[in-house]
Amino acid sequence: MPVGTAFHERTLALCESLNYREWSGYYTVGVYEMTHEHEYNAIRNSAALIDISPLFKYRVTGVDATKFVNRVITRDINKVAVDQVIYCCWCDPDGKVVDDGTITRLGENEYRWTAADPSLRWFSQNSLGLDVQIEDISETVAALALQGPTSGKLLHAAAEANIAGLKYFRVTHGKIAGVPVDISRTGYTGDLGYEIWVPWKDAVKVFDALMEKGRAFDIHPAGMVALDIARIEAGLILIEVDYVSSKKSLIEEQRYTPGEIGLGKLVDLKKESFVGREALATEAKKGGPARRLVGLEVNWNEVEALYEKIGMAPQVPSTASRSGRAGVPRGAAGGEGDVDNVVSDVEENDCAGYGGTGERGDWDEFEFGVDCGGCAEDGVGEGGGVTVF
């Protein structure tokens, strides 16, 4: 049975719809009101506060922490500075993606690592022979995503931290309501946004402070439906929806290399050996992946015209879906993703990835410009190379 997150006593009181989902063993709000419109509009036009505490979170320390991280992920962590965040993926020995997430370098040999699936066993198996400590902090660190064009000014008003100078995919440290927090300029919406990492026991204090200060910035709590719509618009992939972890695949067609799911730029074959490197090098020598996950942009006028021909009003889904259809083999009913010979006008954005395809927002008073640093090609940029939906 799911349990509440550190913010549950607040989110429950605000959830008029009682529309909840289960996320990694926690109750999480699907939509606060009866429809998602106000929450989605907050992400795009003001500020939205989203409980993302169910993410799996790990603290990696020790003399060999950096060597361990580099052994597991496909990017080069040596190119990442302290207080920088990267989006990355990690693979099995066959070069198939196990999971994706973010890594924050908090010190020379200290990292906070987020994952969608439980990863402690996988990390431990790949740490053999290294002086490294891996701690599951999922139940001691809570997290909020504050997303939207007014989120920067809100944080500037609410936090004792350097928000004005915080660059894209960097982290700063400070306090909110007297509680020590880490604030990263990251998110899953494609808009200006931040993620706030807070001690579990003090989470409600931070939530209350943000909601109180946020009134002047039209803040709204937002659930998973609005978040899903935003991430699809930004072209950001989701495990178990857009692809299947190689650990859970049932058939070979459900196993994907980074290049097949739009994460090819997260692979640095120039760095030292990492899990799956040999297989990915072989793929690269063959000219890259034979199949690719793409996003298809639907022309609404054409859809409307098709319905008009048969005298019907257009009928389309009004919400995003986490239907678990990832990895349906090509040719199966409802299959998606494995497109061999489709010609489309899908535009690729080199700065796409966790945190969005770049940011919109209120740029007047703060340095909110995207700092791509050459995107992911040099291992330093903040993008993921995901095809835009």
Short mmCIF file of C-alpha atoms in Angstrom, two decimals, residues 23-177:
data_model
loop_
_atom_site.label_atom_id
_atom_site.label_comp_id
_atom_site.label_asym_id
_atom_site.label_seq_id
_atom_site.Cartn_x
_atom_site.Cartn_y
_atom_site.Cartn_z
CA TRP A 23 4.74 6.53 -7.68
CA SER A 24 7.49 4.26 -6.34
CA GLY A 25 5.41 3.31 -3.33
CA TYR A 26 4.17 6.84 -2.54
CA TYR A 27 0.88 8.59 -3.03
CA THR A 28 1.32 11.39 -5.51
CA VAL A 29 -1.34 13.81 -6.73
CA GLY A 30 -2.58 13.23 -10.28
CA VAL A 31 -4.53 16.48 -10.45
CA TYR A 32 -5.49 18.83 -7.59
CA GLU A 33 -8.66 20.21 -9.14
CA MET A 34 -11.16 18.32 -11.29
CA THR A 35 -9.17 19.24 -14.41
CA HIS A 36 -5.51 19.98 -14.98
CA GLU A 37 -5.83 23.32 -16.82
CA HIS A 38 -4.92 25.67 -13.96
CA GLU A 39 -1.94 23.52 -12.99
CA TYR A 40 -0.63 23.30 -16.54
CA ASN A 41 -1.11 27.04 -17.06
CA ALA A 42 0.86 27.68 -13.88
CA ILE A 43 3.81 25.77 -15.35
CA ARG A 44 3.67 27.80 -18.53
CA ASN A 45 2.58 31.23 -17.25
CA SER A 46 3.39 31.64 -13.54
CA ALA A 47 4.76 29.13 -11.00
CA ALA A 48 3.85 25.53 -10.19
CA LEU A 49 4.96 23.54 -7.14
CA ILE A 50 5.31 19.80 -7.72
CA ASP A 51 6.17 17.09 -5.18
CA ILE A 52 8.92 14.94 -6.71
CA SER A 53 10.01 13.24 -3.50
CA PRO A 54 9.34 9.69 -4.83
CA LEU A 55 12.46 9.91 -7.00
CA PHE A 56 15.09 7.44 -5.84
CA LYS A 57 18.04 9.39 -4.42
CA TYR A 58 21.55 8.21 -3.55
CA ARG A 59 24.57 9.83 -1.94
CA VAL A 60 27.91 8.62 -3.29
CA THR A 61 31.10 9.40 -1.34
CA GLY A 62 34.60 8.04 -0.82
CA VAL A 63 38.06 8.20 -2.31
CA ASP A 64 36.93 6.33 -5.43
CA ALA A 65 33.51 8.01 -5.78
CA THR A 66 34.44 9.77 -9.03
CA LYS A 67 35.98 6.61 -10.47
CA PHE A 68 32.82 4.69 -9.56
CA VAL A 69 30.47 7.21 -11.18
CA ASN A 70 32.57 7.17 -14.34
CA ARG A 71 32.51 3.37 -14.40
CA VAL A 72 28.70 3.33 -14.44
CA ILE A 73 27.51 6.28 -16.56
CA THR A 74 28.12 6.91 -20.26
CA ARG A 75 29.21 10.54 -19.81
CA ASP A 76 32.56 11.73 -18.43
CA ILE A 77 32.12 12.93 -14.87
CA ASN A 78 35.68 14.30 -14.84
CA LYS A 79 34.45 17.17 -17.02
CA VAL A 80 31.80 18.15 -14.47
CA ALA A 81 32.60 20.89 -11.93
CA VAL A 82 31.57 20.99 -8.29
CA ASP A 83 28.00 22.35 -7.98
CA GLN A 84 27.17 21.30 -11.54
CA VAL A 85 24.35 18.92 -12.47
CA ILE A 86 24.30 16.58 -15.46
CA TYR A 87 21.62 14.46 -17.05
CA CYS A 88 22.91 10.99 -17.88
CA CYS A 89 22.03 7.37 -18.52
CA TRP A 90 23.66 4.10 -17.57
CA CYS A 91 23.76 0.83 -19.47
CA ASP A 92 24.20 -2.90 -19.02
CA PRO A 93 27.23 -4.70 -20.55
CA ASP A 94 25.33 -5.00 -23.86
CA GLY A 95 25.02 -1.22 -24.12
CA LYS A 96 21.28 -1.25 -23.37
CA VAL A 97 19.90 1.51 -21.14
CA VAL A 98 19.15 0.51 -17.55
CA ASP A 99 17.89 3.91 -16.38
CA ASP A 100 18.42 7.66 -16.70
CA GLY A 101 18.60 10.45 -14.15
CA THR A 102 20.64 13.36 -12.85
CA ILE A 103 23.89 13.54 -10.94
CA THR A 104 24.87 16.57 -8.87
CA ARG A 105 28.54 16.96 -8.02
CA LEU A 106 28.49 18.33 -4.47
CA GLY A 107 32.22 17.95 -3.83
CA GLU A 108 35.40 16.51 -5.30
CA ASN A 109 34.24 13.03 -4.29
CA GLU A 110 30.62 13.59 -3.28
CA TYR A 111 27.57 13.16 -5.52
CA ARG A 112 23.78 13.12 -5.27
CA TRP A 113 22.34 10.72 -7.83
CA THR A 114 18.66 10.46 -8.79
CA ALA A 115 17.04 7.55 -10.58
CA ALA A 116 13.55 6.54 -11.66
CA ASP A 117 13.97 2.91 -10.56
CA PRO A 118 15.61 1.38 -7.46
CA SER A 119 19.32 1.31 -8.28
CA LEU A 120 21.20 0.50 -5.05
CA ARG A 121 21.85 -3.11 -6.03
CA TRP A 122 23.07 -2.18 -9.52
CA PHE A 123 25.35 0.50 -8.14
CA SER A 124 26.70 -1.84 -5.46
CA GLN A 125 27.42 -4.58 -8.00
CA ASN A 126 29.46 -2.12 -10.07
CA SER A 127 31.42 -0.74 -7.10
CA LEU A 128 33.45 -3.89 -6.44
CA GLY A 129 37.08 -3.16 -5.72
CA LEU A 130 36.48 0.54 -5.12
CA ASP A 131 36.63 2.59 -1.93
CA VAL A 132 33.17 4.11 -2.26
CA GLN A 133 30.10 4.44 -0.05
CA ILE A 134 26.63 4.42 -1.62
CA GLU A 135 23.80 5.52 0.66
CA ASP A 136 20.11 5.39 -0.21
CA ILE A 137 18.79 8.79 0.92
CA SER A 138 15.37 8.45 -0.73
CA GLU A 139 13.58 8.57 2.64
CA THR A 140 15.69 11.29 4.22
CA VAL A 141 15.73 13.86 1.40
CA ALA A 142 12.47 15.30 0.05
CA ALA A 143 12.25 17.28 -3.16
CA LEU A 144 10.05 19.91 -4.79
CA ALA A 145 10.05 21.11 -8.37
CA LEU A 146 9.24 24.81 -8.69
CA GLN A 147 8.57 25.41 -12.38
CA GLY A 148 7.38 28.32 -14.48
CA PRO A 149 8.38 31.79 -15.68
CA THR A 150 7.92 33.46 -12.26
CA SER A 151 9.71 30.73 -10.32
CA GLY A 152 13.03 32.60 -10.28
CA LYS A 153 11.60 35.75 -8.76
CA LEU A 154 9.63 33.69 -6.25
CA LEU A 155 12.78 31.90 -5.08
CA HIS A 156 14.65 35.19 -4.95
CA ALA A 157 11.99 36.40 -2.51
CA ALA A 158 11.74 33.18 -0.49
CA ALA A 159 15.27 31.81 -0.31
CA GLU A 160 18.47 32.95 1.34
CA ALA A 161 20.55 31.85 -1.64
CA ASN A 162 22.17 33.18 -4.80
CA ILE A 163 19.26 32.65 -7.18
CA ALA A 164 20.05 35.56 -9.50
CA GLY A 165 23.44 34.13 -10.46
CA LEU A 166 22.38 30.49 -10.67
CA LYS A 167 23.07 29.13 -14.15
CA TYR A 168 21.27 26.36 -16.01
CA PHE A 169 22.04 22.92 -14.53
CA ARG A 170 23.97 24.32 -11.58
CA VAL A 171 23.20 24.08 -7.87
CA THR A 172 23.41 26.59 -5.05
CA HIS A 173 23.04 26.17 -1.31
CA GLY A 174 21.04 28.27 1.14
CA LYS A 175 18.01 28.34 3.39
CA ILE A 176 14.23 28.59 3.03
CA ALA A 177 12.27 29.28 6.23
#
